[in-house]
Amino acid sequence: MRKVGIALTILGVSAFAALLVMGLGFGTAQADETATPTATPEATATPEGTATPQTCAPVIPGTYNGTVTVNGVPAPDGTTVTATIGGVAWATDTTSGGRYVFDVPATLPTTEPCFSGGEVSFTCGSAAAAETATWNSGLHDLNLTCGAAATATVPPPVTVTVTVVPATATPVAPPPTGMGAGGDGGFLWWPLALAAAALAAVAGLYTARRATR
């Protein structure tokens, strides 16, 4: 019986040792199978590069000059004249002696929006000029007319009234009465008197000449 007890004791110890070894091995295997989480570094955003502004090509300006007429008369000094292309003002000047002069464009842009030319419109103060021009480099003579031209005042026609006066007959005086026909049948006595006076004068001259002889 003693040998059986010793054998059972040895068997129990061996079993305990075997179970202990198995438990330690199982725990180590589980620890190996559990992966330690590794921190993944976040991606750092790369800053975008700053766009380089486009530079404008150099432009030889166009010089515009001429007279300015507003409402039919020369513009007073200080009238503002502006040149625009596509709604953008590229030059301005004030009149002196009824004239203007400026370069279009007055200032050359170095960055966008660049100057590209086009149809040039002009204003005189708040009035639009009748003239336009296609932009070109160089010197340009262009007289500007702004506002309505003055209307010439035409005097009313002169009405001439002609009054026709009818001719009036001038009355002729009748011969004097009392020296007409005599009572003896119509002979005039005054011719006879003149003849008698003439004969008397001749007779007197004749007598005077004879007396002198």
Short mmCIF file of C-alpha atoms in Angstrom, two decimals:
data_model
loop_
_atom_site.label_atom_id
_atom_site.label_comp_id
_atom_site.label_asym_id
_atom_site.label_seq_id
_atom_site.Cartn_x
_atom_site.Cartn_y
_atom_site.Cartn_z
CA MET A 1 0.00 0.00 0.00
CA ARG A 2 2.85 2.29 0.78
CA LYS A 3 4.27 1.77 -2.67
CA VAL A 4 0.91 2.54 -4.24
CA GLY A 5 0.71 5.82 -2.32
CA ILE A 6 4.18 6.81 -3.34
CA ALA A 7 3.40 5.96 -6.95
CA LEU A 8 0.23 8.08 -6.86
CA THR A 9 2.12 10.96 -5.31
CA ILE A 10 4.78 10.82 -7.99
CA LEU A 11 2.11 10.58 -10.67
CA GLY A 12 0.25 13.61 -9.26
CA VAL A 13 3.38 15.70 -9.08
CA SER A 14 4.30 14.74 -12.59
CA ALA A 15 0.84 15.61 -13.86
CA PHE A 16 0.94 18.96 -12.03
CA ALA A 17 4.33 19.74 -13.51
CA ALA A 18 3.15 18.76 -16.97
CA LEU A 19 0.02 20.94 -16.66
CA LEU A 20 2.11 23.86 -15.39
CA VAL A 21 4.47 23.56 -18.32
CA MET A 22 1.55 23.40 -20.75
CA GLY A 23 -0.10 26.45 -19.18
CA LEU A 24 3.06 28.52 -19.44
CA GLY A 25 3.52 27.51 -23.07
CA PHE A 26 -0.10 28.41 -24.00
CA GLY A 27 0.18 31.82 -22.37
CA THR A 28 3.40 32.63 -24.19
CA ALA A 29 1.87 31.59 -27.52
CA GLN A 30 -1.13 33.89 -26.97
CA ALA A 31 1.17 36.74 -26.03
CA ASP A 32 3.15 36.20 -29.25
CA GLU A 33 -0.02 36.04 -31.35
CA THR A 34 -1.30 39.43 -30.00
CA ALA A 35 0.33 42.10 -32.28
CA THR A 36 1.45 45.25 -30.70
CA PRO A 37 -0.25 48.15 -32.56
CA THR A 38 2.24 50.35 -34.44
CA ALA A 39 1.44 54.06 -34.81
CA THR A 40 1.13 55.04 -38.52
CA PRO A 41 2.48 58.52 -39.18
CA GLU A 42 -0.07 60.87 -40.75
CA ALA A 43 0.70 62.24 -44.20
CA THR A 44 1.81 65.85 -44.09
CA ALA A 45 0.14 68.05 -46.74
CA THR A 46 2.65 69.53 -49.11
CA PRO A 47 1.99 73.29 -49.52
CA GLU A 48 1.05 74.29 -53.05
CA GLY A 49 3.45 76.55 -54.88
CA THR A 50 2.50 80.21 -55.37
CA ALA A 51 1.54 80.92 -58.99
CA THR A 52 3.91 83.31 -60.66
CA PRO A 53 1.91 86.27 -62.17
CA GLN A 54 2.16 86.56 -65.92
CA THR A 55 4.05 89.61 -67.07
CA CYS A 56 2.77 91.83 -69.89
CA ALA A 57 4.69 92.40 -73.07
CA PRO A 58 5.93 95.97 -73.58
CA VAL A 59 3.72 98.19 -75.77
CA ILE A 60 4.59 101.38 -77.66
CA PRO A 61 1.75 103.81 -76.78
CA GLY A 62 -0.38 105.64 -79.32
CA THR A 63 -0.40 109.43 -78.93
CA TYR A 64 -3.73 111.11 -79.70
CA ASN A 65 -4.23 114.88 -79.91
CA GLY A 66 -6.52 117.44 -81.48
CA THR A 67 -9.23 120.03 -80.85
CA VAL A 68 -12.26 119.48 -78.63
CA THR A 69 -15.64 120.98 -79.52
CA VAL A 70 -18.54 120.84 -77.08
CA ASN A 71 -22.01 121.87 -78.28
CA GLY A 72 -20.54 123.53 -81.33
CA VAL A 73 -18.00 125.73 -79.51
CA PRO A 74 -14.40 125.08 -78.34
CA ALA A 75 -14.29 123.22 -75.03
CA PRO A 76 -13.50 125.46 -72.04
CA ASP A 77 -10.17 124.93 -70.32
CA GLY A 78 -10.24 122.13 -67.77
CA THR A 79 -12.71 119.90 -69.64
CA THR A 80 -11.82 116.26 -68.88
CA VAL A 81 -11.18 114.08 -71.95
CA THR A 82 -10.99 110.31 -71.39
CA ALA A 83 -10.04 107.42 -73.70
CA THR A 84 -11.56 104.01 -72.91
CA ILE A 85 -11.26 100.55 -74.48
CA GLY A 86 -13.78 97.91 -73.51
CA GLY A 87 -15.01 100.02 -70.59
CA VAL A 88 -11.48 100.45 -69.14
CA ALA A 89 -10.09 103.99 -68.99
CA TRP A 90 -6.53 103.98 -70.35
CA ALA A 91 -5.83 107.74 -70.58
CA THR A 92 -7.21 111.10 -69.43
CA ASP A 93 -6.35 114.76 -69.95
CA THR A 94 -7.84 118.22 -69.36
CA THR A 95 -8.22 120.64 -72.23
CA SER A 96 -6.14 123.77 -72.62
CA GLY A 97 -6.89 126.24 -75.38
CA GLY A 98 -9.58 123.89 -76.67
CA ARG A 99 -7.09 121.02 -77.27
CA TYR A 100 -6.13 117.69 -75.67
CA VAL A 101 -3.19 115.27 -75.90
CA PHE A 102 -2.41 111.94 -74.18
CA ASP A 103 -0.79 108.54 -74.66
CA VAL A 104 -2.93 105.41 -74.85
CA PRO A 105 -2.17 103.61 -72.62
CA ALA A 106 -0.91 106.36 -70.33
CA THR A 107 0.69 103.77 -68.02
CA LEU A 108 2.05 100.46 -69.31
CA PRO A 109 0.75 97.55 -67.21
CA THR A 110 3.36 95.00 -66.12
CA THR A 111 0.94 92.30 -64.92
CA GLU A 112 -2.49 91.18 -65.99
CA PRO A 113 -4.81 92.60 -67.17
CA CYS A 114 -2.47 93.48 -70.02
CA PHE A 115 -3.15 96.11 -72.68
CA SER A 116 -4.34 94.52 -75.93
CA GLY A 117 -5.62 97.51 -77.95
CA GLY A 118 -9.04 97.67 -79.61
CA GLU A 119 -11.63 100.32 -80.42
CA VAL A 120 -10.95 103.59 -78.57
CA SER A 121 -13.94 105.65 -77.39
CA PHE A 122 -13.64 109.23 -76.17
CA THR A 123 -15.68 111.33 -73.75
CA CYS A 124 -15.63 115.07 -73.01
CA GLY A 125 -16.77 115.40 -69.44
CA SER A 126 -20.01 113.39 -69.40
CA ALA A 127 -20.69 113.69 -73.14
CA ALA A 128 -19.57 111.02 -75.60
CA ALA A 129 -17.56 112.09 -78.62
CA ALA A 130 -18.87 111.26 -82.07
CA GLU A 131 -15.42 110.08 -83.14
CA THR A 132 -13.77 106.73 -82.34
CA ALA A 133 -10.46 105.21 -83.39
CA THR A 134 -8.85 101.79 -83.76
CA TRP A 135 -5.83 101.82 -81.45
CA ASN A 136 -2.39 101.92 -83.05
CA SER A 137 1.03 103.01 -81.91
CA GLY A 138 2.40 106.32 -83.13
CA LEU A 139 1.04 109.86 -83.48
CA HIS A 140 -2.62 110.42 -84.38
CA ASP A 141 -4.41 113.73 -85.04
CA LEU A 142 -8.06 113.35 -84.06
CA ASN A 143 -10.44 116.26 -83.45
CA LEU A 144 -13.27 115.42 -81.06
CA THR A 145 -16.87 116.62 -81.31
CA CYS A 146 -18.97 116.21 -78.15
CA GLY A 147 -22.63 117.07 -77.74
CA ALA A 148 -24.99 118.47 -80.31
CA ALA A 149 -23.68 121.16 -82.62
CA ALA A 150 -25.10 124.62 -82.08
CA THR A 151 -28.06 125.35 -84.35
CA ALA A 152 -27.63 128.50 -86.37
CA THR A 153 -30.37 131.03 -85.70
CA VAL A 154 -32.05 131.97 -88.96
CA PRO A 155 -33.78 135.36 -88.83
CA PRO A 156 -37.40 135.37 -89.99
CA PRO A 157 -37.92 136.49 -93.57
CA VAL A 158 -38.60 140.17 -94.06
CA THR A 159 -42.02 140.82 -95.52
CA VAL A 160 -42.04 143.79 -97.87
CA THR A 161 -45.44 145.38 -98.33
CA VAL A 162 -45.76 147.31 -101.57
CA THR A 163 -48.60 149.80 -101.66
CA VAL A 164 -49.61 150.77 -105.18
CA VAL A 165 -50.95 154.28 -105.31
CA PRO A 166 -53.14 154.83 -108.35
CA ALA A 167 -52.07 157.71 -110.55
CA THR A 168 -54.17 160.82 -110.10
CA ALA A 169 -54.78 162.99 -113.19
CA THR A 170 -53.41 166.49 -112.77
CA PRO A 171 -56.18 168.97 -113.57
CA VAL A 172 -55.36 171.41 -116.35
CA ALA A 173 -56.32 174.97 -115.61
CA PRO A 174 -58.76 176.41 -118.16
CA PRO A 175 -57.66 179.46 -120.10
CA PRO A 176 -58.39 182.72 -118.33
CA THR A 177 -61.75 184.18 -118.97
CA GLY A 178 -62.31 187.72 -119.99
CA MET A 179 -59.55 187.59 -122.70
CA GLY A 180 -61.39 185.27 -124.95
CA ALA A 181 -63.67 186.01 -127.81
CA GLY A 182 -64.97 189.52 -128.20
CA GLY A 183 -68.49 190.49 -128.65
CA ASP A 184 -67.93 191.08 -132.32
CA GLY A 185 -67.93 187.57 -133.49
CA GLY A 186 -64.98 185.85 -131.75
CA PHE A 187 -61.78 187.77 -132.81
CA LEU A 188 -59.13 188.18 -130.15
CA TRP A 189 -58.21 191.81 -129.44
CA TRP A 190 -54.87 191.17 -127.68
CA PRO A 191 -52.97 189.85 -130.76
CA LEU A 192 -53.99 192.96 -132.58
CA ALA A 193 -52.78 195.11 -129.69
CA LEU A 194 -49.39 193.38 -129.72
CA ALA A 195 -49.06 193.90 -133.47
CA ALA A 196 -49.96 197.54 -133.14
CA ALA A 197 -47.38 198.01 -130.39
CA ALA A 198 -44.73 196.39 -132.55
CA LEU A 199 -45.57 198.61 -135.51
CA ALA A 200 -45.44 201.66 -133.28
CA ALA A 201 -41.97 200.67 -132.04
CA VAL A 202 -40.70 200.15 -135.58
CA ALA A 203 -42.14 203.50 -136.65
CA GLY A 204 -40.48 205.20 -133.71
CA LEU A 205 -37.08 203.74 -134.57
CA TYR A 206 -37.45 204.71 -138.19
CA THR A 207 -38.38 208.29 -137.26
CA ALA A 208 -35.45 208.54 -134.88
CA ARG A 209 -32.97 207.47 -137.54
CA ARG A 210 -34.31 209.99 -140.03
CA ALA A 211 -34.05 212.71 -137.49
CA THR A 212 -30.39 211.99 -136.92
CA ARG A 213 -29.59 212.42 -140.61
#
